Amino acid sequence: MPADNDAAVHWLRGHVVAGDVVLIKASRGAHLDMVAAALA
């Protein structure tokens, strides 16, 4: 499991391919909207 949002983005970029669908769900405090924006 990634330790922070930057690590999550790095991990996802290495594992997600075109056509994949990723559901990002968490509390607003986790700032996962930033992860979603980085992947867009």
mmCIF file with all atom_site columns, C-alpha atoms in Angstrom:
data_model
loop_
_atom_site.group_PDB
_atom_site.id
_atom_site.type_symbol
_atom_site.label_atom_id
_atom_site.label_alt_id
_atom_site.label_comp_id
_atom_site.label_asym_id
_atom_site.label_entity_id
_atom_site.label_seq_id
_atom_site.pdbx_PDB_ins_code
_atom_site.Cartn_x
_atom_site.Cartn_y
_atom_site.Cartn_z
_atom_site.occupancy
_atom_site.B_iso_or_equiv
_atom_site.pdbx_formal_charge
_atom_site.auth_seq_id
_atom_site.auth_comp_id
_atom_site.auth_asym_id
_atom_site.auth_atom_id
_atom_site.pdbx_PDB_model_num
ATOM 1  C CA . MET A 1 1  ? 0.000   0.000  0.000   1.00 0.00 ? 1  MET A CA 1
ATOM 2  C CA . PRO A 1 2  ? 1.424   3.399  -0.951  1.00 0.00 ? 2  PRO A CA 1
ATOM 3  C CA . ALA A 1 3  ? 2.551   5.576  1.945   1.00 0.00 ? 3  ALA A CA 1
ATOM 4  C CA . ASP A 1 4  ? 1.248   8.879  0.549   1.00 0.00 ? 4  ASP A CA 1
ATOM 5  C CA . ASN A 1 5  ? -0.572  10.384 -2.427  1.00 0.00 ? 5  ASN A CA 1
ATOM 6  C CA . ASP A 1 6  ? 2.606   10.861 -4.495  1.00 0.00 ? 6  ASP A CA 1
ATOM 7  C CA . ALA A 1 7  ? 3.462   7.202  -4.008  1.00 0.00 ? 7  ALA A CA 1
ATOM 8  C CA . ALA A 1 8  ? -0.099  6.238  -4.961  1.00 0.00 ? 8  ALA A CA 1
ATOM 9  C CA . VAL A 1 9  ? 0.134   8.220  -8.206  1.00 0.00 ? 9  VAL A CA 1
ATOM 10 C CA . HIS A 1 10 ? 3.497   6.631  -9.006  1.00 0.00 ? 10 HIS A CA 1
ATOM 11 C CA . TRP A 1 11 ? 2.137   3.126  -8.297  1.00 0.00 ? 11 TRP A CA 1
ATOM 12 C CA . LEU A 1 12 ? -1.023  3.679  -10.325 1.00 0.00 ? 12 LEU A CA 1
ATOM 13 C CA . ARG A 1 13 ? 0.884   5.046  -13.319 1.00 0.00 ? 13 ARG A CA 1
ATOM 14 C CA . GLY A 1 14 ? 2.924   1.851  -13.338 1.00 0.00 ? 14 GLY A CA 1
ATOM 15 C CA . HIS A 1 15 ? -0.095  -0.460 -13.124 1.00 0.00 ? 15 HIS A CA 1
ATOM 16 C CA . VAL A 1 16 ? -3.020  1.212  -14.880 1.00 0.00 ? 16 VAL A CA 1
ATOM 17 C CA . VAL A 1 17 ? -3.271  0.978  -18.658 1.00 0.00 ? 17 VAL A CA 1
ATOM 18 C CA . ALA A 1 18 ? -5.477  2.745  -21.182 1.00 0.00 ? 18 ALA A CA 1
ATOM 19 C CA . GLY A 1 19 ? -9.060  1.557  -20.856 1.00 0.00 ? 19 GLY A CA 1
ATOM 20 C CA . ASP A 1 20 ? -8.795  0.695  -17.154 1.00 0.00 ? 20 ASP A CA 1
ATOM 21 C CA . VAL A 1 21 ? -11.306 2.249  -14.788 1.00 0.00 ? 21 VAL A CA 1
ATOM 22 C CA . VAL A 1 22 ? -10.075 3.338  -11.360 1.00 0.00 ? 22 VAL A CA 1
ATOM 23 C CA . LEU A 1 23 ? -12.473 4.147  -8.526  1.00 0.00 ? 23 LEU A CA 1
ATOM 24 C CA . ILE A 1 24 ? -10.912 6.544  -6.044  1.00 0.00 ? 24 ILE A CA 1
ATOM 25 C CA . LYS A 1 25 ? -12.950 6.699  -2.862  1.00 0.00 ? 25 LYS A CA 1
ATOM 26 C CA . ALA A 1 26 ? -11.951 8.127  0.497   1.00 0.00 ? 26 ALA A CA 1
ATOM 27 C CA . SER A 1 27 ? -12.686 10.933 2.875   1.00 0.00 ? 27 SER A CA 1
ATOM 28 C CA . ARG A 1 28 ? -11.973 14.486 1.731   1.00 0.00 ? 28 ARG A CA 1
ATOM 29 C CA . GLY A 1 29 ? -9.229  14.634 4.329   1.00 0.00 ? 29 GLY A CA 1
ATOM 30 C CA . ALA A 1 30 ? -7.193  12.104 2.361   1.00 0.00 ? 30 ALA A CA 1
ATOM 31 C CA . HIS A 1 31 ? -6.983  14.570 -0.568  1.00 0.00 ? 31 HIS A CA 1
ATOM 32 C CA . LEU A 1 32 ? -7.449  11.788 -3.109  1.00 0.00 ? 32 LEU A CA 1
ATOM 33 C CA . ASP A 1 33 ? -8.956  14.372 -5.463  1.00 0.00 ? 33 ASP A CA 1
ATOM 34 C CA . MET A 1 34 ? -5.328  15.342 -6.076  1.00 0.00 ? 34 MET A CA 1
ATOM 35 C CA . VAL A 1 35 ? -4.523  11.743 -7.022  1.00 0.00 ? 35 VAL A CA 1
ATOM 36 C CA . ALA A 1 36 ? -7.458  11.681 -9.465  1.00 0.00 ? 36 ALA A CA 1
ATOM 37 C CA . ALA A 1 37 ? -6.355  14.996 -10.994 1.00 0.00 ? 37 ALA A CA 1
ATOM 38 C CA . ALA A 1 38 ? -2.779  13.726 -11.409 1.00 0.00 ? 38 ALA A CA 1
ATOM 39 C CA . LEU A 1 39 ? -4.035  10.689 -13.310 1.00 0.00 ? 39 LEU A CA 1
ATOM 40 C CA . ALA A 1 40 ? -6.369  12.645 -15.626 1.00 0.00 ? 40 ALA A CA 1
#
